[in-house]
């Protein structure tokens, strides 16, 4: 994430993610699933601003089409309330979120917003929380929130997804990401999952390929155990994956629990060409992105 101050206002751009691999290893007694997943941050950002406001926390949110609901269900408000002291002696803050990361897409937008809120308010309110304390709040908010706390371009994530090991990337990777009109709920996708179809992917080889910048080896190792249940829930996923392959993007995969899908490009020019073809075909939302933090 990238932060900057404008006088008394703190602005934070917080990125989306893609899952390069996602293996579901089993169901846990707490109802969650044990995962091993490799995530990259990509250069598609939501922006949060933190400005002086009336006492406590106030929150507004808008997307491209206008205002969005900004109620208690929003992770930004829940993250902010976690850092608010019971005596509310911190100065009031007005938080505004500009959404660009597609929702119900498997791109971690809500989790990224929550992580940015924790990191930014720790600074804005001088809470003095350690990285470990921020991670404890992140894990309580959702499975993907921890990944964004570290601002890591690439990480191997385990447990519910909240145990993060940062890894190195030889250089930027280019992707085309496309989202069909339908969105998918993570909880519904996990309910549809048949564990018999899942297995541990070779994360070591993929991480090595990322470290060496070997695009062919990366593309050959992209996997996602949630793709099968998501394809069963929406025929648009399979259709989109075929379109990504037809415009010569490598290793087309769905990210997270969907519904966005992505393919790997050799460089920006190839990514732009593929994106133009997809837009001409009427694909709903298409983004050319690079790995970024
Ligand atoms: O943690 P998060 O809010 O992202 O999870 C949303 C839902 O996805 C959970 O309530 C759970 O049903 C499912 N989930 C899971 N195993 C995980 C992560 C999420 O079953 N590791």
mmCIF file of N, CA, C and O in Angstrom, residues 10-54:
data_model
loop_
_atom_site.group_PDB
_atom_site.id
_atom_site.type_symbol
_atom_site.label_atom_id
_atom_site.label_comp_id
_atom_site.label_asym_id
_atom_site.label_seq_id
_atom_site.Cartn_x
_atom_site.Cartn_y
_atom_site.Cartn_z
ATOM 1 N N UNK A 10 -4.633 11.907 5.576
ATOM 2 C CA UNK A 10 -3.790 10.787 5.139
ATOM 3 C C UNK A 10 -4.525 10.042 4.032
ATOM 4 O O UNK A 10 -5.702 9.674 4.202
ATOM 5 N N UNK A 11 -3.878 9.853 2.881
ATOM 6 C CA UNK A 11 -4.482 9.111 1.765
ATOM 7 C C UNK A 11 -3.675 7.829 1.544
ATOM 8 O O UNK A 11 -2.444 7.848 1.578
ATOM 9 N N UNK A 12 -4.394 6.725 1.337
ATOM 10 C CA UNK A 12 -3.735 5.424 1.172
ATOM 11 C C UNK A 12 -4.322 4.726 -0.056
ATOM 12 O O UNK A 12 -5.541 4.575 -0.167
ATOM 13 N N UNK A 13 -3.434 4.315 -0.978
ATOM 14 C CA UNK A 13 -3.855 3.454 -2.088
ATOM 15 C C UNK A 13 -3.547 2.024 -1.684
ATOM 16 O O UNK A 13 -2.409 1.712 -1.313
ATOM 17 N N UNK A 14 -4.540 1.161 -1.756
ATOM 18 C CA UNK A 14 -4.342 -0.209 -1.286
ATOM 19 C C UNK A 14 -4.706 -1.196 -2.403
ATOM 20 O O UNK A 14 -5.724 -1.024 -3.073
ATOM 21 N N UNK A 15 -3.835 -2.186 -2.664
ATOM 22 C CA UNK A 15 -3.934 -2.961 -3.906
ATOM 23 C C UNK A 15 -4.911 -4.143 -3.849
ATOM 24 O O UNK A 15 -5.375 -4.536 -2.779
ATOM 25 N N UNK A 16 -5.157 -4.727 -5.015
ATOM 26 C CA UNK A 16 -5.883 -5.998 -5.133
ATOM 27 C C UNK A 16 -4.859 -7.132 -5.132
ATOM 28 O O UNK A 16 -3.656 -6.897 -5.188
ATOM 29 N N UNK A 17 -5.350 -8.359 -5.073
ATOM 30 C CA UNK A 17 -4.453 -9.533 -5.154
ATOM 31 C C UNK A 17 -4.980 -10.528 -6.167
ATOM 32 O O UNK A 17 -6.179 -10.507 -6.523
ATOM 33 N N UNK A 18 -4.068 -11.385 -6.613
ATOM 34 C CA UNK A 18 -4.447 -12.573 -7.381
ATOM 35 C C UNK A 18 -3.876 -13.786 -6.654
ATOM 36 O O UNK A 18 -2.777 -13.706 -6.093
ATOM 37 N N UNK A 19 -4.604 -14.908 -6.692
ATOM 38 C CA UNK A 19 -4.054 -16.161 -6.170
ATOM 39 C C UNK A 19 -3.428 -16.919 -7.332
ATOM 40 O O UNK A 19 -4.120 -17.317 -8.276
ATOM 41 N N UNK A 20 -2.113 -17.102 -7.293
ATOM 42 C CA UNK A 20 -1.434 -17.865 -8.352
ATOM 43 C C UNK A 20 -1.658 -19.365 -8.148
ATOM 44 O O UNK A 20 -1.741 -20.119 -9.112
ATOM 45 N N UNK A 21 -1.688 -19.770 -6.881
ATOM 46 C CA UNK A 21 -2.068 -21.150 -6.528
ATOM 47 C C UNK A 21 -2.995 -21.063 -5.341
ATOM 48 O O UNK A 21 -2.826 -20.189 -4.480
ATOM 49 N N UNK A 22 -3.969 -21.974 -5.292
ATOM 50 C CA UNK A 22 -4.827 -22.059 -4.102
ATOM 51 C C UNK A 22 -5.168 -23.528 -3.895
ATOM 52 O O UNK A 22 -5.897 -24.119 -4.704
ATOM 53 N N UNK A 23 -4.584 -24.128 -2.855
ATOM 54 C CA UNK A 23 -4.862 -25.536 -2.529
ATOM 55 C C UNK A 23 -5.680 -25.591 -1.250
ATOM 56 O O UNK A 23 -5.315 -24.971 -0.252
ATOM 57 N N UNK A 24 -6.783 -26.345 -1.292
ATOM 58 C CA UNK A 24 -7.583 -26.563 -0.082
ATOM 59 C C UNK A 24 -7.146 -27.900 0.501
ATOM 60 O O UNK A 24 -7.275 -28.940 -0.151
ATOM 61 N N UNK A 25 -6.602 -27.876 1.724
ATOM 62 C CA UNK A 25 -5.983 -29.080 2.295
ATOM 63 C C UNK A 25 -6.949 -29.864 3.176
ATOM 64 O O UNK A 25 -6.673 -31.003 3.514
ATOM 65 N N UNK A 26 -8.061 -29.255 3.584
ATOM 66 C CA UNK A 26 -9.023 -29.977 4.419
ATOM 67 C C UNK A 26 -9.917 -29.007 5.151
ATOM 68 O O UNK A 26 -9.720 -27.796 5.087
ATOM 69 N N UNK A 27 -10.924 -29.601 5.829
ATOM 70 C CA UNK A 27 -11.861 -28.782 6.603
ATOM 71 C C UNK A 27 -11.432 -28.806 8.064
ATOM 72 O O UNK A 27 -11.028 -29.864 8.571
ATOM 73 N N UNK A 28 -11.493 -27.667 8.728
ATOM 74 C CA UNK A 28 -11.032 -27.584 10.113
ATOM 75 C C UNK A 28 -12.212 -27.681 11.078
ATOM 76 O O UNK A 28 -13.356 -27.430 10.685
ATOM 77 N N UNK A 29 -11.936 -28.013 12.323
ATOM 78 C CA UNK A 29 -13.042 -28.101 13.305
ATOM 79 C C UNK A 29 -13.793 -26.770 13.456
ATOM 80 O O UNK A 29 -14.976 -26.770 13.774
ATOM 81 N N UNK A 30 -13.137 -25.626 13.191
ATOM 82 C CA UNK A 30 -13.826 -24.332 13.336
ATOM 83 C C UNK A 30 -14.690 -23.979 12.119
ATOM 84 O O UNK A 30 -15.254 -22.892 12.046
ATOM 85 N N UNK A 31 -14.773 -24.904 11.144
ATOM 86 C CA UNK A 31 -15.638 -24.672 9.982
ATOM 87 C C UNK A 31 -14.907 -24.040 8.808
ATOM 88 O O UNK A 31 -15.386 -24.088 7.676
ATOM 89 N N UNK A 32 -13.767 -23.438 9.066
ATOM 90 C CA UNK A 32 -12.954 -22.886 7.973
ATOM 91 C C UNK A 32 -12.191 -24.016 7.290
ATOM 92 O O UNK A 32 -12.197 -25.162 7.752
ATOM 93 N N UNK A 33 -11.541 -23.693 6.182
ATOM 94 C CA UNK A 33 -10.733 -24.673 5.461
ATOM 95 C C UNK A 33 -9.258 -24.330 5.594
ATOM 96 O O UNK A 33 -8.890 -23.154 5.574
ATOM 97 N N UNK A 34 -8.442 -25.370 5.710
ATOM 98 C CA UNK A 34 -6.995 -25.191 5.779
ATOM 99 C C UNK A 34 -6.501 -24.982 4.343
ATOM 100 O O UNK A 34 -6.825 -25.765 3.452
ATOM 101 N N UNK A 35 -5.746 -23.900 4.140
ATOM 102 C CA UNK A 35 -5.321 -23.538 2.781
ATOM 103 C C UNK A 35 -3.807 -23.488 2.659
ATOM 104 O O UNK A 35 -3.105 -23.263 3.647
ATOM 105 N N UNK A 36 -3.325 -23.654 1.436
ATOM 106 C CA UNK A 36 -1.974 -23.208 1.094
ATOM 107 C C UNK A 36 -2.148 -22.418 -0.203
ATOM 108 O O UNK A 36 -2.657 -22.955 -1.190
ATOM 109 N N UNK A 37 -1.780 -21.151 -0.165
ATOM 110 C CA UNK A 37 -2.035 -20.309 -1.332
ATOM 111 C C UNK A 37 -0.879 -19.334 -1.564
ATOM 112 O O UNK A 37 -0.241 -18.888 -0.610
ATOM 113 N N UNK A 38 -0.609 -19.074 -2.830
ATOM 114 C CA UNK A 38 0.426 -18.093 -3.196
ATOM 115 C C UNK A 38 -0.290 -16.891 -3.790
ATOM 116 O O UNK A 38 -1.046 -17.030 -4.754
ATOM 117 N N UNK A 39 -0.046 -15.719 -3.190
ATOM 118 C CA UNK A 39 -0.739 -14.505 -3.634
ATOM 119 C C UNK A 39 0.253 -13.458 -4.119
ATOM 120 O O UNK A 39 1.352 -13.355 -3.583
ATOM 121 N N UNK A 40 -0.152 -12.692 -5.119
ATOM 122 C CA UNK A 40 0.614 -11.517 -5.552
ATOM 123 C C UNK A 40 -0.272 -10.286 -5.409
ATOM 124 O O UNK A 40 -1.486 -10.347 -5.620
ATOM 125 N N UNK A 41 0.355 -9.146 -5.050
ATOM 126 C CA UNK A 41 -0.358 -7.865 -5.073
ATOM 127 C C UNK A 41 -0.302 -7.330 -6.496
ATOM 128 O O UNK A 41 0.724 -7.470 -7.167
ATOM 129 N N UNK A 42 -1.378 -6.710 -6.941
ATOM 130 C CA UNK A 42 -1.391 -6.134 -8.295
ATOM 131 C C UNK A 42 -1.786 -4.651 -8.248
ATOM 132 O O UNK A 42 -2.447 -4.205 -7.313
ATOM 133 N N UNK A 43 -1.380 -3.958 -9.292
ATOM 134 C CA UNK A 43 -1.538 -2.504 -9.353
ATOM 135 C C UNK A 43 -2.933 -2.046 -9.742
ATOM 136 O O UNK A 43 -3.112 -1.315 -10.706
ATOM 137 N N UNK A 44 -3.924 -2.502 -9.004
ATOM 138 C CA UNK A 44 -5.295 -1.996 -9.139
ATOM 139 C C UNK A 44 -5.701 -1.634 -7.711
ATOM 140 O O UNK A 44 -5.670 -2.501 -6.830
ATOM 141 N N UNK A 45 -6.020 -0.364 -7.472
ATOM 142 C CA UNK A 45 -6.085 0.129 -6.089
ATOM 143 C C UNK A 45 -7.440 0.715 -5.733
ATOM 144 O O UNK A 45 -8.070 1.400 -6.544
ATOM 145 N N UNK A 46 -7.855 0.483 -4.466
ATOM 146 C CA UNK A 46 -8.867 1.310 -3.815
ATOM 147 C C UNK A 46 -8.116 2.437 -3.102
ATOM 148 O O UNK A 46 -6.944 2.267 -2.749
ATOM 149 N N UNK A 47 -8.779 3.581 -2.895
ATOM 150 C CA UNK A 47 -8.144 4.683 -2.157
ATOM 151 C C UNK A 47 -8.970 5.021 -0.923
ATOM 152 O O UNK A 47 -10.197 5.165 -1.013
ATOM 153 N N UNK A 48 -8.277 5.116 0.205
ATOM 154 C CA UNK A 48 -8.918 5.516 1.466
ATOM 155 C C UNK A 48 -8.327 6.833 1.907
ATOM 156 O O UNK A 48 -7.109 7.028 1.819
ATOM 157 N N UNK A 49 -9.176 7.745 2.374
ATOM 158 C CA UNK A 49 -8.661 8.985 2.979
ATOM 159 C C UNK A 49 -9.143 9.063 4.419
ATOM 160 O O UNK A 49 -10.265 8.639 4.749
ATOM 161 N N UNK A 50 -8.271 9.584 5.274
ATOM 162 C CA UNK A 50 -8.529 9.733 6.706
ATOM 163 C C UNK A 50 -8.362 11.209 7.024
ATOM 164 O O UNK A 50 -7.254 11.746 6.920
ATOM 165 N N UNK A 51 -9.456 11.882 7.347
ATOM 166 C CA UNK A 51 -9.424 13.340 7.556
ATOM 167 C C UNK A 51 -10.053 13.665 8.910
ATOM 168 O O UNK A 51 -10.876 12.896 9.422
ATOM 169 N N UNK A 52 -9.708 14.816 9.488
ATOM 170 C CA UNK A 52 -10.327 15.203 10.756
ATOM 171 C C UNK A 52 -11.850 15.259 10.607
ATOM 172 O O UNK A 52 -12.363 15.714 9.573
ATOM 173 N N UNK A 53 -12.555 14.739 11.608
ATOM 174 C CA UNK A 53 -14.019 14.724 11.545
ATOM 175 C C UNK A 53 -14.614 14.865 12.925
ATOM 176 O O UNK A 53 -13.883 15.018 13.902
ATOM 177 N N UNK A 54 -15.975 14.782 13.026
ATOM 178 C CA UNK A 54 -16.619 14.822 14.342
ATOM 179 C C UNK A 54 -16.148 13.623 15.169
ATOM 180 O O UNK A 54 -15.541 12.715 14.622
#
